[in-house]
């Protein structure tokens, strides 16, 4: 249950990180120096890292990662809990230095958020908005839970940046490295050859949006064999196939408040598709990936295996929301801007209240 201390910690984290980044990458600083004021960017990064790294019993998978770190069960084949090589290498290295589990959370958080920051390299003036939505939309709390996948998601954002720059070796390199933390990222190797070919009219996405809503109420497993997902996710190292195998053939989605809110956010993003692409054609790859995630969420948010993979696509919502706010500033639509920002602040507060991803109550480790 959230308490005043928890709200104070999280809202202070939001305020300080966004403020530091806004100062570091404001227009005046960027005109003087393309790198901005790095000290303030570093401070914004460290605020996020410290809160994520020094937490104690915060995050649904906190105890699981603590167990992995302290007992190293992935080193014992008889237990059958082998994990990806990037994770095991990092954990072994930190263990060999006789560091406690907080060091793993600190380092993994630093990698995740540093990759996020770097993915905005071509949109530095929008990074403060990206971080704002990263936190308020729920991905910050998700990084407390899906630690390894959070690293991979940020790596994918960097890969998309490289794809836009036509840096094929950089693209495959970051996918390979990110996949060593969560092997599901390897599914995105073909993205480099597809990302510039997806150019669909706005009405296609509206139709797909509605179809997704309809599919939400249809029991997917009764009509579609999803065993291929099990095959993709199973195999060497950790086996994620249990997500698919546990799917109930009669299960359909419901109209929960969380679902309706995220459908509304998806529609907001979709409604600016035409305007944003005309405003800046370089937004298109980010929008395509976000819209794929929105459609998949509409249809399959209740299907765990799809929902976990779909987080990669939904991650690009934070880019689109940042683009929308920037566009609205350009159009001087202050009322809409303030309404969106206040809405996400309320969403953030509600996430704390309902203990989203095990974020509440917050407490620091005891050194």
Short mmCIF file of C-alpha atoms in Angstrom, two decimals:
data_model
loop_
_atom_site.label_atom_id
_atom_site.label_comp_id
_atom_site.label_asym_id
_atom_site.label_seq_id
_atom_site.Cartn_x
_atom_site.Cartn_y
_atom_site.Cartn_z
CA UNK A 1 0.00 0.00 0.00
CA UNK A 2 1.37 3.41 -0.96
CA UNK A 3 2.22 5.88 1.79
CA UNK A 4 3.23 9.53 1.79
CA UNK A 5 6.92 8.61 1.64
CA UNK A 6 6.31 6.50 -1.47
CA UNK A 7 4.45 9.30 -3.25
CA UNK A 8 7.17 11.77 -2.24
CA UNK A 9 9.95 9.53 -3.61
CA UNK A 10 8.29 8.86 -6.95
CA UNK A 11 7.00 12.36 -7.65
CA UNK A 12 10.37 13.83 -6.63
CA UNK A 13 12.05 11.39 -9.01
CA UNK A 14 9.74 12.50 -11.81
CA UNK A 15 10.23 16.20 -11.08
CA UNK A 16 14.00 16.14 -10.66
CA UNK A 17 14.82 13.88 -13.60
CA UNK A 18 12.63 15.82 -16.02
CA UNK A 19 13.84 19.18 -14.69
CA UNK A 20 17.55 18.28 -14.94
CA UNK A 21 17.12 16.96 -18.48
CA UNK A 22 15.08 19.98 -19.52
CA UNK A 23 17.85 22.28 -18.30
CA UNK A 24 20.61 20.20 -19.83
CA UNK A 25 19.00 19.97 -23.26
CA UNK A 26 17.19 23.30 -23.49
CA UNK A 27 17.35 25.12 -26.80
CA UNK A 28 19.88 27.68 -25.63
CA UNK A 29 22.33 25.03 -24.39
CA UNK A 30 21.91 22.94 -27.55
CA UNK A 31 22.62 25.98 -29.73
CA UNK A 32 25.87 26.58 -27.86
CA UNK A 33 26.86 22.93 -27.74
CA UNK A 34 25.19 20.01 -29.48
CA UNK A 35 25.86 17.89 -26.39
CA UNK A 36 24.05 20.33 -24.11
CA UNK A 37 24.99 20.57 -20.45
CA UNK A 38 26.10 17.00 -19.77
CA UNK A 39 26.27 17.52 -16.00
CA UNK A 40 22.52 18.11 -15.80
CA UNK A 41 21.81 15.13 -18.06
CA UNK A 42 23.99 12.99 -15.80
CA UNK A 43 22.10 14.23 -12.74
CA UNK A 44 18.77 13.36 -14.39
CA UNK A 45 20.08 9.89 -15.18
CA UNK A 46 21.41 9.34 -11.67
CA UNK A 47 18.10 10.26 -10.05
CA UNK A 48 16.41 7.44 -11.99
CA UNK A 49 19.26 4.99 -11.37
CA UNK A 50 19.52 5.59 -7.62
CA UNK A 51 15.81 5.13 -6.96
CA UNK A 52 15.70 1.96 -9.07
CA UNK A 53 19.01 0.60 -7.78
CA UNK A 54 18.70 1.25 -4.05
CA UNK A 55 15.18 -0.14 -3.62
CA UNK A 56 14.43 -2.93 -1.18
CA UNK A 57 11.61 -5.44 -1.75
CA UNK A 58 10.18 -3.14 -4.42
CA UNK A 59 9.10 -4.73 -7.71
CA UNK A 60 7.22 -7.97 -8.26
CA UNK A 61 10.36 -9.86 -9.29
CA UNK A 62 12.62 -8.38 -6.61
CA UNK A 63 12.79 -11.59 -4.61
CA UNK A 64 13.27 -13.67 -7.75
CA UNK A 65 16.23 -11.62 -8.94
CA UNK A 66 17.65 -11.59 -5.42
CA UNK A 67 17.46 -15.38 -5.40
CA UNK A 68 19.12 -15.61 -8.83
CA UNK A 69 21.87 -13.29 -7.69
CA UNK A 70 22.60 -14.81 -4.30
CA UNK A 71 22.14 -18.50 -5.02
CA UNK A 72 23.16 -18.66 -8.69
CA UNK A 73 20.64 -21.43 -9.52
CA UNK A 74 21.28 -20.91 -13.22
CA UNK A 75 24.69 -22.47 -12.66
CA UNK A 76 23.08 -25.76 -11.60
CA UNK A 77 21.62 -27.65 -14.55
CA UNK A 78 19.66 -29.93 -12.22
CA UNK A 79 17.52 -26.98 -11.13
CA UNK A 80 16.70 -26.11 -14.74
CA UNK A 81 16.79 -22.34 -14.31
CA UNK A 82 19.46 -21.28 -16.74
CA UNK A 83 19.25 -17.62 -17.80
CA UNK A 84 20.69 -15.59 -20.67
CA UNK A 85 24.45 -15.26 -20.96
CA UNK A 86 24.47 -11.49 -20.56
CA UNK A 87 22.61 -11.76 -17.27
CA UNK A 88 24.75 -14.60 -15.92
CA UNK A 89 27.97 -12.86 -16.92
CA UNK A 90 26.94 -9.63 -15.19
CA UNK A 91 25.78 -11.44 -12.06
CA UNK A 92 28.92 -13.58 -11.87
CA UNK A 93 31.13 -10.51 -12.31
CA UNK A 94 29.39 -8.59 -9.52
CA UNK A 95 29.40 -11.64 -7.25
CA UNK A 96 33.11 -12.11 -7.83
CA UNK A 97 33.58 -8.54 -6.58
CA UNK A 98 31.68 -9.55 -3.41
CA UNK A 99 28.97 -6.97 -4.08
CA UNK A 100 25.42 -7.40 -2.86
CA UNK A 101 22.28 -7.63 -4.97
CA UNK A 102 21.75 -3.86 -4.97
CA UNK A 103 24.77 -3.63 -7.30
CA UNK A 104 22.93 -5.70 -9.91
CA UNK A 105 19.83 -3.51 -9.70
CA UNK A 106 22.01 -0.41 -9.91
CA UNK A 107 24.02 -1.55 -12.94
CA UNK A 108 21.02 -2.93 -14.84
CA UNK A 109 19.09 0.29 -14.18
CA UNK A 110 22.03 2.37 -15.38
CA UNK A 111 22.23 0.35 -18.61
CA UNK A 112 18.47 0.57 -19.20
CA UNK A 113 18.16 4.31 -18.67
CA UNK A 114 21.42 5.15 -20.43
CA UNK A 115 20.17 3.31 -23.52
CA UNK A 116 16.86 5.15 -23.24
CA UNK A 117 18.65 8.49 -23.10
CA UNK A 118 20.87 7.57 -26.04
CA UNK A 119 17.87 6.47 -28.13
CA UNK A 120 16.80 10.15 -28.15
CA UNK A 121 20.14 11.21 -29.66
CA UNK A 122 18.39 12.72 -32.69
CA UNK A 123 15.65 14.27 -30.55
CA UNK A 124 17.62 15.58 -27.58
CA UNK A 125 15.26 18.50 -27.10
CA UNK A 126 12.46 15.96 -26.51
CA UNK A 127 14.27 13.71 -24.05
CA UNK A 128 12.66 15.39 -21.03
CA UNK A 129 9.24 14.56 -22.48
CA UNK A 130 10.36 11.01 -23.25
CA UNK A 131 11.46 10.53 -19.65
CA UNK A 132 8.22 12.10 -18.39
CA UNK A 133 6.14 9.57 -20.32
CA UNK A 134 8.56 6.73 -19.58
CA UNK A 135 7.85 7.30 -15.90
CA UNK A 136 4.17 8.24 -15.93
CA UNK A 137 3.07 5.67 -18.52
CA UNK A 138 4.45 2.89 -16.30
CA UNK A 139 7.67 1.76 -17.96
CA UNK A 140 9.79 3.01 -15.06
CA UNK A 141 7.88 0.74 -12.69
CA UNK A 142 8.05 -2.05 -15.25
CA UNK A 143 11.84 -1.79 -15.16
CA UNK A 144 11.61 -2.67 -11.45
CA UNK A 145 9.90 -5.90 -12.42
CA UNK A 146 10.97 -7.03 -15.90
CA UNK A 147 14.59 -6.03 -15.29
CA UNK A 148 16.15 -7.99 -18.14
CA UNK A 149 13.45 -7.18 -20.66
CA UNK A 150 13.63 -3.50 -19.75
CA UNK A 151 17.27 -3.51 -20.86
CA UNK A 152 16.25 -5.22 -24.11
CA UNK A 153 13.42 -2.73 -24.74
CA UNK A 154 15.75 0.24 -24.42
CA UNK A 155 18.24 -1.55 -26.67
CA UNK A 156 15.52 -1.92 -29.31
CA UNK A 157 14.88 1.84 -29.19
CA UNK A 158 18.57 2.42 -29.89
CA UNK A 159 18.42 -0.14 -32.70
CA UNK A 160 15.56 1.78 -34.34
CA UNK A 161 17.67 4.93 -34.18
CA UNK A 162 20.50 3.08 -35.93
CA UNK A 163 18.08 1.73 -38.53
CA UNK A 164 17.01 5.29 -39.34
CA UNK A 165 20.66 6.22 -39.74
CA UNK A 166 21.19 3.18 -42.00
CA UNK A 167 23.88 1.81 -39.68
CA UNK A 168 23.29 -1.88 -40.24
CA UNK A 169 26.21 -3.19 -38.17
CA UNK A 170 25.31 -0.94 -35.25
CA UNK A 171 21.72 -2.17 -35.51
CA UNK A 172 22.59 -5.86 -35.41
CA UNK A 173 25.23 -5.26 -32.75
CA UNK A 174 22.84 -3.64 -30.28
CA UNK A 175 20.16 -6.29 -30.97
CA UNK A 176 22.74 -9.00 -30.26
CA UNK A 177 23.92 -7.38 -27.04
CA UNK A 178 20.38 -6.64 -25.83
CA UNK A 179 19.33 -10.18 -26.66
CA UNK A 180 21.99 -11.48 -24.31
CA UNK A 181 19.89 -10.00 -21.51
CA UNK A 182 16.52 -11.15 -22.88
CA UNK A 183 16.54 -13.47 -25.86
CA UNK A 184 13.11 -12.36 -27.09
CA UNK A 185 14.88 -9.33 -28.59
CA UNK A 186 16.39 -11.64 -31.23
CA UNK A 187 12.93 -11.74 -32.85
CA UNK A 188 13.59 -8.17 -34.04
CA UNK A 189 16.62 -8.97 -36.21
CA UNK A 190 14.49 -8.67 -39.43
CA UNK A 191 13.21 -5.24 -38.35
CA UNK A 192 16.08 -3.44 -40.09
CA UNK A 193 14.79 -4.62 -43.49
CA UNK A 194 11.13 -3.89 -42.70
CA UNK A 195 11.11 -0.64 -40.77
CA UNK A 196 11.36 1.63 -43.83
CA UNK A 197 8.87 -0.42 -45.85
CA UNK A 198 5.89 0.04 -43.53
CA UNK A 199 4.02 3.01 -44.96
CA UNK A 200 0.31 2.48 -44.40
CA UNK A 201 -2.51 5.04 -44.75
CA UNK A 202 -4.20 6.32 -41.63
CA UNK A 203 -7.49 4.58 -42.39
CA UNK A 204 -5.74 1.18 -42.26
CA UNK A 205 -4.68 1.85 -38.69
CA UNK A 206 -8.20 3.00 -37.73
CA UNK A 207 -9.64 -0.22 -39.14
CA UNK A 208 -6.99 -2.29 -37.36
CA UNK A 209 -7.70 -0.38 -34.14
CA UNK A 210 -11.41 -1.32 -34.28
CA UNK A 211 -10.68 -4.93 -35.26
CA UNK A 212 -8.38 -5.18 -32.26
CA UNK A 213 -11.20 -4.05 -29.97
CA UNK A 214 -13.48 -6.73 -31.44
CA UNK A 215 -10.86 -9.47 -31.06
CA UNK A 216 -10.53 -8.55 -27.39
CA UNK A 217 -13.85 -10.33 -26.76
CA UNK A 218 -13.10 -13.44 -28.84
CA UNK A 219 -11.36 -16.48 -27.25
CA UNK A 220 -8.20 -16.53 -29.37
CA UNK A 221 -6.90 -19.97 -28.44
CA UNK A 222 -10.11 -21.64 -29.57
CA UNK A 223 -9.42 -20.62 -33.17
CA UNK A 224 -5.64 -20.15 -33.40
CA UNK A 225 -2.84 -22.57 -32.56
CA UNK A 226 -0.23 -20.60 -30.64
CA UNK A 227 2.15 -23.53 -30.17
CA UNK A 228 4.59 -21.79 -32.54
CA UNK A 229 5.02 -19.08 -29.92
CA UNK A 230 6.00 -21.76 -27.42
CA UNK A 231 8.59 -23.06 -29.87
CA UNK A 232 10.02 -19.57 -30.39
CA UNK A 233 10.25 -18.86 -26.69
CA UNK A 234 11.50 -22.27 -25.61
CA UNK A 235 14.85 -23.87 -26.31
CA UNK A 236 18.25 -22.99 -24.96
CA UNK A 237 18.58 -21.14 -21.68
CA UNK A 238 15.45 -19.88 -19.93
CA UNK A 239 12.14 -21.22 -21.21
CA UNK A 240 9.30 -18.70 -21.56
CA UNK A 241 6.95 -21.15 -23.27
CA UNK A 242 4.89 -21.64 -20.12
CA UNK A 243 3.23 -18.29 -20.82
CA UNK A 244 1.75 -19.68 -24.02
CA UNK A 245 1.01 -23.16 -22.74
CA UNK A 246 -1.03 -21.84 -19.80
CA UNK A 247 -3.43 -19.97 -22.07
CA UNK A 248 -7.13 -20.81 -21.50
CA UNK A 249 -8.95 -21.46 -24.78
CA UNK A 250 -12.11 -19.87 -23.36
CA UNK A 251 -10.42 -16.76 -21.99
CA UNK A 252 -11.59 -13.37 -23.30
CA UNK A 253 -10.76 -9.84 -22.28
CA UNK A 254 -12.79 -7.59 -20.03
CA UNK A 255 -13.51 -3.89 -19.79
CA UNK A 256 -11.32 -2.96 -16.85
CA UNK A 257 -10.42 0.65 -16.07
CA UNK A 258 -6.78 0.03 -16.93
CA UNK A 259 -7.70 -1.44 -20.31
CA UNK A 260 -10.05 1.44 -21.18
CA UNK A 261 -7.45 4.05 -20.17
CA UNK A 262 -4.76 2.52 -22.36
CA UNK A 263 -7.17 2.12 -25.26
CA UNK A 264 -7.91 5.83 -24.93
CA UNK A 265 -4.18 6.64 -24.93
CA UNK A 266 -3.77 4.49 -28.02
CA UNK A 267 -6.55 6.36 -29.77
CA UNK A 268 -4.95 9.68 -28.83
CA UNK A 269 -1.69 8.57 -30.45
CA UNK A 270 -3.51 7.24 -33.53
CA UNK A 271 -5.50 10.47 -33.94
CA UNK A 272 -2.29 12.44 -34.52
CA UNK A 273 -0.80 9.96 -37.01
CA UNK A 274 -1.36 12.02 -40.17
CA UNK A 275 -0.42 15.35 -38.60
CA UNK A 276 2.77 14.05 -37.02
CA UNK A 277 4.02 12.25 -40.13
CA UNK A 278 3.49 15.39 -42.19
CA UNK A 279 5.16 17.46 -39.47
CA UNK A 280 8.26 15.24 -39.47
CA UNK A 281 8.55 12.18 -41.73
CA UNK A 282 11.28 10.75 -39.49
CA UNK A 283 8.60 10.02 -36.88
CA UNK A 284 7.13 7.29 -39.11
CA UNK A 285 9.13 4.24 -37.84
CA UNK A 286 8.36 5.12 -34.22
CA UNK A 287 4.69 5.60 -35.04
CA UNK A 288 4.48 2.31 -36.94
CA UNK A 289 5.93 0.34 -34.05
CA UNK A 290 3.72 2.14 -31.52
CA UNK A 291 0.58 1.50 -33.58
CA UNK A 292 1.41 -2.19 -33.92
CA UNK A 293 1.61 -2.29 -30.14
CA UNK A 294 -1.64 -0.39 -29.74
CA UNK A 295 -3.54 -2.76 -32.02
CA UNK A 296 -2.05 -5.82 -30.32
CA UNK A 297 -2.89 -4.38 -26.91
CA UNK A 298 -6.50 -3.72 -27.95
CA UNK A 299 -6.87 -7.34 -29.03
CA UNK A 300 -4.65 -9.38 -26.72
CA UNK A 301 -3.85 -7.44 -23.55
CA UNK A 302 -5.22 -10.37 -21.50
CA UNK A 303 -2.99 -12.95 -23.25
CA UNK A 304 0.18 -12.97 -21.17
CA UNK A 305 2.60 -14.31 -23.76
CA UNK A 306 1.53 -11.71 -26.35
CA UNK A 307 1.37 -8.94 -23.75
CA UNK A 308 4.96 -9.59 -22.68
CA UNK A 309 6.26 -9.47 -26.25
CA UNK A 310 4.05 -6.49 -27.03
CA UNK A 311 5.87 -4.39 -24.44
CA UNK A 312 8.57 -3.89 -27.08
CA UNK A 313 6.06 -2.17 -29.36
CA UNK A 314 4.24 -0.26 -26.63
CA UNK A 315 7.59 1.17 -25.52
CA UNK A 316 7.47 3.40 -28.60
CA UNK A 317 4.35 5.10 -27.25
CA UNK A 318 6.66 7.27 -25.16
CA UNK A 319 8.31 8.58 -28.34
CA UNK A 320 4.96 9.27 -30.01
CA UNK A 321 3.60 11.05 -26.95
CA UNK A 322 6.72 13.22 -26.82
CA UNK A 323 6.29 13.98 -30.54
CA UNK A 324 2.64 14.92 -29.96
CA UNK A 325 3.43 17.34 -27.13
CA UNK A 326 6.19 18.93 -29.22
CA UNK A 327 3.79 19.31 -32.15
CA UNK A 328 1.14 20.84 -29.90
CA UNK A 329 3.69 23.33 -28.57
CA UNK A 330 4.45 24.26 -32.16
CA UNK A 331 0.71 24.70 -32.80
CA UNK A 332 0.32 26.62 -29.51
CA UNK A 333 -2.36 24.24 -28.22
CA UNK A 334 -1.59 24.84 -24.55
CA UNK A 335 -4.92 23.63 -23.20
CA UNK A 336 -4.55 20.24 -24.87
CA UNK A 337 -0.92 20.01 -23.73
CA UNK A 338 -1.79 20.70 -20.11
CA UNK A 339 -4.72 18.30 -20.24
CA UNK A 340 -2.50 15.47 -21.51
CA UNK A 341 0.25 16.14 -18.97
CA UNK A 342 -2.20 16.35 -16.05
CA UNK A 343 -3.88 13.15 -17.21
CA UNK A 344 -0.56 11.30 -17.15
CA UNK A 345 0.30 12.71 -13.74
CA UNK A 346 -3.00 11.32 -12.46
CA UNK A 347 -2.24 8.01 -14.17
CA UNK A 348 1.16 7.97 -12.47
CA UNK A 349 -0.36 8.63 -9.06
CA UNK A 350 -2.95 5.93 -9.62
CA UNK A 351 -0.22 3.46 -10.60
CA UNK A 352 1.51 4.14 -7.30
CA UNK A 353 -1.78 3.73 -5.41
CA UNK A 354 -2.59 0.33 -6.96
CA UNK A 355 0.99 -0.93 -6.52
CA UNK A 356 1.70 -1.22 -10.25
CA UNK A 357 4.47 -3.78 -10.86
CA UNK A 358 5.00 -4.00 -7.11
CA UNK A 359 6.17 -0.39 -6.82
CA UNK A 360 4.56 0.36 -3.43
CA UNK A 361 5.46 0.93 -0.70
CA UNK A 362 8.92 2.19 -1.59
CA UNK A 363 11.80 1.59 0.79
CA UNK A 364 15.56 1.94 0.51
CA UNK A 365 18.01 -0.83 1.24
CA UNK A 366 19.61 -0.79 4.67
CA UNK A 367 23.37 -0.57 4.32
#
